[in-house]
């Protein structure tokens, strides 16, 4: 993985100007500082009051952690606004065009702008966190340094991810109005991320939070790299023509994505690496499922109802009805995997083989491998290869979604990957039908 | 200085520029005329090393824009149609920022900024935020920014469209001064007067193609128009305006004295 070349002095020039611009709006900066100070003071005072007036130790400790999360969350959300203003706002006011006409490399402009937004947002986040810690923890007899550091790292990554997301938006939005609408694509996944983080903080386990912070680091690196690759003069200046008849152009793009695609067998060969990854999902899932079942990490009482409901969902009717139900379930899974491939960056494709493998391994842990395997024979001989092919193609869709190129063409690449998936369904859907018949009448 | 051969630029399925070939030597000026959407701005962006050509070559000072676009951009001063100024920066700070980007030594850039602000009668407004500037003042600042680093090639998109006639004349004088200093100019404009004032060669563009490129005599021959029977000797409106404004200022100065 190569990062673009850049001269730090030039990037620092851009960063210094942007920073100056960001803090020159006095009302905005006053509001941000007030929030950054008011929230930690209020939260810290609340926790201390609870400790003073007899709150139980475990409740106070847990609340102290939730307060820390609350304190960094609000300033972190400013980063999206600042980043949109820095990238899309400059594009709208045409100041970016002037900057692009200078000898500065794209990477220097990008790095400078990202550094400026990160500086403001992180100064507010960490400033608030320090104020909160100074107010809350002295004398409390509890200072979860590991959890606070993990929270600080994941906040850094969340801010970086939001800023990188804003850059990707800036490549597709010419106005702040359009950018604000498109910001939902960042806000919605981010809200899910924050809910997960809040749940982990409530659990109070530092190792979970470190795992989460590591995951966020990977996401942030992927997004920042996407921004680096996509932030190009060509992408920012060349797309200002051809805006007429957007629906017609969209239809043409979809049509074009189906043209000149490889045949099914050639496609399988071309996508052998993602398909190998998908194929690995099944044994990996089976192994992890077996471990989860045998070590009781996930108690059988939790998973057994899930397995029972899966069996019940095939229906009590005749063989044809059961076969149709199984076929319908599998087809729905295949369609959902493709739809979710873009937002999950292909993880849904991996889960298509991992999840059945996990269930098989878990069932084997509860009974034995021979009994568990009888559940997937003989239909598995058709169903599993179909899932591997579909999973591999979905992973390819995810890979296309995170691949940005200076020459643009993101939509064309994602549409082509989706077109491959749709074309492959011509083979996969009959395979699923055969598997359903085998499962009901020979299984 | 500027060598453009068979330049073409495609945006998706739109061919914005096709088969453009021009040469501009140092001390010469090429004016590009054409309706909106004729491909003038795209041509300027490709010549400036901002956009990579789809086909053909652009060389500035012998450097191919495809091989080293940053080196080309360092030798070029591009003034886009919209000034694109930072509203919350003073003119001096703004120009200093771009001077630093072009690696002009701090003392030299301070001196140049003062000289150019003086030349364009912006010295008094130099410490005001650019957001408070009029359209014409903004265009002047954009012209200063584009030429601050003494580029070998100046590319300007409608450089005087927002200027009053007096300021426009001053800007033309400045551009002519750069030309006499060995700088090559490419100007896009809708003003025929500006074209006549600045041009050595004129390129007439339509739908992404150069219909004709040459000096006035060559274009006259190409157009097939005969010599006018009646030569207009009446002053133009611009001449009248400048005379009246000039007299008004002269009268005001006399009264004050």
Short mmCIF file of N, CA, C and O in Angstrom, two decimals, chain A residues 90-160:
data_model
loop_
_atom_site.label_atom_id
_atom_site.label_comp_id
_atom_site.label_asym_id
_atom_site.label_seq_id
_atom_site.Cartn_x
_atom_site.Cartn_y
_atom_site.Cartn_z
N UNK A 90 -15.51 25.14 -0.06
CA UNK A 90 -14.49 25.73 -0.93
C UNK A 90 -14.77 25.43 -2.39
O UNK A 90 -14.50 26.24 -3.27
N UNK A 91 -15.30 24.25 -2.64
CA UNK A 91 -15.62 23.90 -4.03
C UNK A 91 -16.75 24.79 -4.54
O UNK A 91 -16.71 25.28 -5.66
N UNK A 92 -17.75 25.00 -3.67
CA UNK A 92 -18.90 25.82 -4.06
C UNK A 92 -18.49 27.26 -4.31
O UNK A 92 -18.97 27.91 -5.23
N UNK A 93 -17.57 27.78 -3.49
CA UNK A 93 -17.15 29.18 -3.63
C UNK A 93 -16.02 29.35 -4.66
O UNK A 93 -15.48 30.44 -4.80
N UNK A 94 -15.66 28.25 -5.32
CA UNK A 94 -14.63 28.20 -6.38
C UNK A 94 -13.23 28.55 -5.89
O UNK A 94 -12.33 28.75 -6.69
N UNK A 95 -13.03 28.62 -4.58
CA UNK A 95 -11.67 28.87 -4.08
C UNK A 95 -10.80 27.63 -4.24
O UNK A 95 -9.58 27.74 -4.35
N UNK A 96 -11.46 26.46 -4.29
CA UNK A 96 -10.70 25.22 -4.45
C UNK A 96 -10.07 25.17 -5.85
O UNK A 96 -8.95 24.68 -6.01
N UNK A 97 -10.79 25.71 -6.83
CA UNK A 97 -10.26 25.70 -8.20
C UNK A 97 -8.95 26.49 -8.26
O UNK A 97 -8.00 26.08 -8.94
N UNK A 98 -8.94 27.61 -7.54
CA UNK A 98 -7.73 28.44 -7.53
C UNK A 98 -6.58 27.67 -6.89
O UNK A 98 -5.46 27.65 -7.39
N UNK A 99 -6.88 27.00 -5.79
CA UNK A 99 -5.85 26.21 -5.10
C UNK A 99 -5.34 25.08 -5.99
O UNK A 99 -4.15 24.77 -6.00
N UNK A 100 -6.25 24.51 -6.77
CA UNK A 100 -5.86 23.41 -7.65
C UNK A 100 -5.03 23.89 -8.83
O UNK A 100 -4.37 23.08 -9.49
N UNK A 101 -5.07 25.19 -9.12
CA UNK A 101 -4.28 25.69 -10.25
C UNK A 101 -2.85 26.04 -9.83
O UNK A 101 -2.04 26.45 -10.65
N UNK A 102 -2.53 25.86 -8.56
CA UNK A 102 -1.17 26.15 -8.06
C UNK A 102 -0.31 24.88 -8.16
O UNK A 102 -0.85 23.80 -8.43
N UNK A 103 0.98 24.99 -7.92
CA UNK A 103 1.82 23.77 -8.00
C UNK A 103 1.56 22.76 -6.88
O UNK A 103 2.18 21.71 -6.87
N UNK A 104 0.68 23.08 -5.95
CA UNK A 104 0.42 22.13 -4.85
C UNK A 104 -0.06 20.80 -5.41
O UNK A 104 -0.86 20.76 -6.34
N UNK A 105 0.43 19.71 -4.80
CA UNK A 105 -0.09 18.40 -5.17
C UNK A 105 -1.44 18.21 -4.48
O UNK A 105 -1.69 18.80 -3.42
N UNK A 106 -2.25 17.34 -5.05
CA UNK A 106 -3.56 17.05 -4.44
C UNK A 106 -3.37 16.56 -3.01
O UNK A 106 -4.11 16.93 -2.10
N UNK A 107 -2.35 15.71 -2.82
CA UNK A 107 -2.11 15.13 -1.49
C UNK A 107 -1.80 16.21 -0.47
O UNK A 107 -2.18 16.09 0.70
N UNK A 108 -1.13 17.28 -0.91
CA UNK A 108 -0.78 18.36 0.03
C UNK A 108 -2.04 19.15 0.43
O UNK A 108 -2.22 19.50 1.60
N UNK A 109 -2.89 19.39 -0.55
CA UNK A 109 -4.14 20.11 -0.25
C UNK A 109 -4.99 19.25 0.69
O UNK A 109 -5.50 19.71 1.71
N UNK A 110 -5.12 17.97 0.34
CA UNK A 110 -5.94 17.05 1.11
C UNK A 110 -5.41 16.93 2.55
O UNK A 110 -6.17 17.08 3.52
N UNK A 111 -4.10 16.67 2.65
CA UNK A 111 -3.52 16.47 3.98
C UNK A 111 -3.64 17.73 4.82
O UNK A 111 -3.96 17.67 6.02
N UNK A 112 -3.42 18.89 4.21
CA UNK A 112 -3.52 20.15 4.93
C UNK A 112 -4.92 20.38 5.46
O UNK A 112 -5.11 20.76 6.63
N UNK A 113 -5.89 20.12 4.61
CA UNK A 113 -7.28 20.35 5.02
C UNK A 113 -7.71 19.36 6.11
O UNK A 113 -8.36 19.74 7.08
N UNK A 114 -7.33 18.11 5.93
CA UNK A 114 -7.68 17.09 6.94
C UNK A 114 -7.02 17.44 8.27
O UNK A 114 -7.65 17.37 9.33
N UNK A 115 -5.76 17.87 8.21
CA UNK A 115 -5.04 18.21 9.44
C UNK A 115 -5.72 19.36 10.17
O UNK A 115 -5.85 19.34 11.40
N UNK A 116 -6.19 20.36 9.40
CA UNK A 116 -6.84 21.52 10.03
C UNK A 116 -8.13 21.11 10.73
O UNK A 116 -8.38 21.50 11.88
N UNK A 117 -8.94 20.30 10.04
CA UNK A 117 -10.22 19.88 10.64
C UNK A 117 -9.95 19.00 11.86
O UNK A 117 -10.59 19.15 12.91
N UNK A 118 -8.99 18.08 11.72
CA UNK A 118 -8.67 17.19 12.85
C UNK A 118 -8.19 18.00 14.06
O UNK A 118 -8.56 17.71 15.19
N UNK A 119 -7.37 19.03 13.78
CA UNK A 119 -6.83 19.83 14.89
C UNK A 119 -7.95 20.46 15.70
O UNK A 119 -7.97 20.38 16.92
N UNK A 120 -8.89 21.09 14.99
CA UNK A 120 -9.98 21.78 15.70
C UNK A 120 -10.84 20.76 16.46
O UNK A 120 -11.09 20.90 17.66
N UNK A 121 -11.25 19.71 15.74
CA UNK A 121 -12.18 18.74 16.36
C UNK A 121 -11.53 18.02 17.53
O UNK A 121 -12.14 17.87 18.60
N UNK A 122 -10.28 17.58 17.33
CA UNK A 122 -9.65 16.82 18.40
C UNK A 122 -9.27 17.70 19.58
O UNK A 122 -9.31 17.25 20.73
N UNK A 123 -8.93 18.96 19.30
CA UNK A 123 -8.64 19.88 20.41
C UNK A 123 -9.89 20.01 21.28
O UNK A 123 -9.80 20.00 22.52
N UNK A 124 -11.05 20.10 20.62
CA UNK A 124 -12.30 20.22 21.38
C UNK A 124 -12.61 18.92 22.13
O UNK A 124 -12.99 18.93 23.30
N UNK A 125 -12.45 17.79 21.43
CA UNK A 125 -12.75 16.48 22.05
C UNK A 125 -11.85 16.24 23.26
O UNK A 125 -12.32 15.94 24.36
N UNK A 126 -10.54 16.35 23.02
CA UNK A 126 -9.60 16.02 24.09
C UNK A 126 -9.59 17.10 25.18
O UNK A 126 -9.41 16.78 26.36
N UNK A 127 -9.81 18.33 24.77
CA UNK A 127 -9.93 19.41 25.77
C UNK A 127 -11.08 19.12 26.71
O UNK A 127 -10.95 19.19 27.93
N UNK A 128 -12.22 18.76 26.12
CA UNK A 128 -13.41 18.43 26.92
C UNK A 128 -13.16 17.23 27.81
O UNK A 128 -13.53 17.21 28.99
N UNK A 129 -12.47 16.23 27.27
CA UNK A 129 -12.20 15.00 28.03
C UNK A 129 -11.28 15.30 29.22
O UNK A 129 -11.51 14.78 30.32
N UNK A 130 -10.28 16.15 28.97
CA UNK A 130 -9.35 16.48 30.07
C UNK A 130 -10.09 17.24 31.18
O UNK A 130 -9.96 16.93 32.37
N UNK A 131 -10.92 18.21 30.76
CA UNK A 131 -11.71 18.97 31.75
C UNK A 131 -12.59 18.01 32.55
O UNK A 131 -12.67 18.07 33.79
N UNK A 132 -13.22 17.09 31.83
CA UNK A 132 -14.12 16.13 32.48
C UNK A 132 -13.36 15.24 33.47
O UNK A 132 -13.80 15.04 34.60
N UNK A 133 -12.20 14.74 33.02
CA UNK A 133 -11.42 13.85 33.90
C UNK A 133 -10.94 14.59 35.15
O UNK A 133 -10.99 14.05 36.26
N UNK A 134 -10.48 15.84 34.96
CA UNK A 134 -10.00 16.61 36.11
C UNK A 134 -11.12 16.87 37.11
O UNK A 134 -10.90 16.95 38.31
N UNK A 135 -12.32 16.99 36.58
CA UNK A 135 -13.46 17.31 37.44
C UNK A 135 -14.06 16.07 38.09
O UNK A 135 -14.56 16.12 39.22
N UNK A 136 -13.99 14.94 37.36
CA UNK A 136 -14.74 13.76 37.79
C UNK A 136 -13.92 12.80 38.66
O UNK A 136 -14.39 12.37 39.72
N UNK A 137 -12.72 12.45 38.21
CA UNK A 137 -12.05 11.30 38.80
C UNK A 137 -11.25 11.56 40.08
O UNK A 137 -11.12 10.63 40.90
N UNK A 138 -10.70 12.78 40.32
CA UNK A 138 -9.92 12.94 41.56
C UNK A 138 -10.78 12.61 42.81
O UNK A 138 -11.90 13.13 42.95
N UNK A 139 -10.24 11.75 43.62
CA UNK A 139 -10.95 11.39 44.86
C UNK A 139 -12.00 10.32 44.68
O UNK A 139 -12.64 9.89 45.63
N UNK A 140 -12.22 9.89 43.44
CA UNK A 140 -13.28 8.89 43.21
C UNK A 140 -12.77 7.48 43.50
O UNK A 140 -13.56 6.55 43.72
N UNK A 141 -11.44 7.32 43.52
CA UNK A 141 -10.86 6.00 43.76
C UNK A 141 -10.98 5.09 42.55
O UNK A 141 -10.91 3.86 42.66
N UNK A 142 -11.19 5.65 41.39
CA UNK A 142 -11.39 4.85 40.17
C UNK A 142 -10.92 5.68 38.98
O UNK A 142 -11.39 6.80 38.78
N UNK A 143 -9.95 5.16 38.25
CA UNK A 143 -9.50 5.89 37.06
C UNK A 143 -9.20 4.87 35.96
O UNK A 143 -8.12 4.27 35.91
N UNK A 144 -10.18 4.62 35.07
CA UNK A 144 -10.02 3.56 34.05
C UNK A 144 -9.18 4.06 32.87
O UNK A 144 -9.71 4.33 31.78
N UNK A 145 -7.87 4.14 33.09
CA UNK A 145 -6.98 4.72 32.07
C UNK A 145 -7.08 3.97 30.74
O UNK A 145 -7.16 4.59 29.67
N UNK A 146 -7.12 2.61 30.80
CA UNK A 146 -7.18 1.81 29.58
C UNK A 146 -8.41 2.15 28.75
O UNK A 146 -8.33 2.36 27.53
N UNK A 147 -9.56 2.23 29.42
CA UNK A 147 -10.81 2.52 28.71
C UNK A 147 -10.78 3.93 28.14
O UNK A 147 -11.19 4.16 26.98
N UNK A 148 -10.25 4.88 28.91
CA UNK A 148 -10.22 6.28 28.43
C UNK A 148 -9.29 6.42 27.23
O UNK A 148 -9.58 7.14 26.28
N UNK A 149 -8.16 5.68 27.27
CA UNK A 149 -7.23 5.74 26.12
C UNK A 149 -7.87 5.11 24.88
O UNK A 149 -7.73 5.62 23.77
N UNK A 150 -8.56 3.98 25.10
CA UNK A 150 -9.25 3.33 23.96
C UNK A 150 -10.31 4.26 23.40
O UNK A 150 -10.50 4.37 22.18
N UNK A 151 -11.01 4.96 24.30
CA UNK A 151 -12.04 5.92 23.86
C UNK A 151 -11.40 7.06 23.06
O UNK A 151 -11.92 7.48 22.01
N UNK A 152 -10.23 7.53 23.55
CA UNK A 152 -9.54 8.61 22.84
C UNK A 152 -9.11 8.16 21.45
O UNK A 152 -9.26 8.89 20.47
N UNK A 153 -8.60 6.92 21.36
CA UNK A 153 -8.15 6.41 20.05
C UNK A 153 -9.33 6.24 19.10
O UNK A 153 -9.28 6.66 17.94
N UNK A 154 -10.43 5.64 19.61
CA UNK A 154 -11.57 5.42 18.71
C UNK A 154 -12.19 6.75 18.31
O UNK A 154 -12.68 6.90 17.19
N UNK A 155 -12.14 7.76 19.20
CA UNK A 155 -12.66 9.10 18.84
C UNK A 155 -11.82 9.68 17.71
O UNK A 155 -12.37 10.23 16.73
N UNK A 156 -10.50 9.55 17.84
CA UNK A 156 -9.59 10.04 16.78
C UNK A 156 -9.98 9.40 15.44
O UNK A 156 -10.10 10.07 14.42
N UNK A 157 -10.19 8.08 15.49
CA UNK A 157 -10.50 7.36 14.24
C UNK A 157 -11.87 7.74 13.70
O UNK A 157 -12.07 7.86 12.49
N UNK A 158 -12.84 7.95 14.61
CA UNK A 158 -14.17 8.35 14.16
C UNK A 158 -14.12 9.71 13.48
O UNK A 158 -14.75 9.92 12.44
N UNK A 159 -13.37 10.63 14.08
CA UNK A 159 -13.25 11.97 13.49
C UNK A 159 -12.57 11.86 12.12
O UNK A 159 -13.02 12.43 11.13
N UNK A 160 -11.49 11.06 12.06
CA UNK A 160 -10.78 10.89 10.78
C UNK A 160 -11.71 10.27 9.74
O UNK A 160 -11.70 10.67 8.57
#
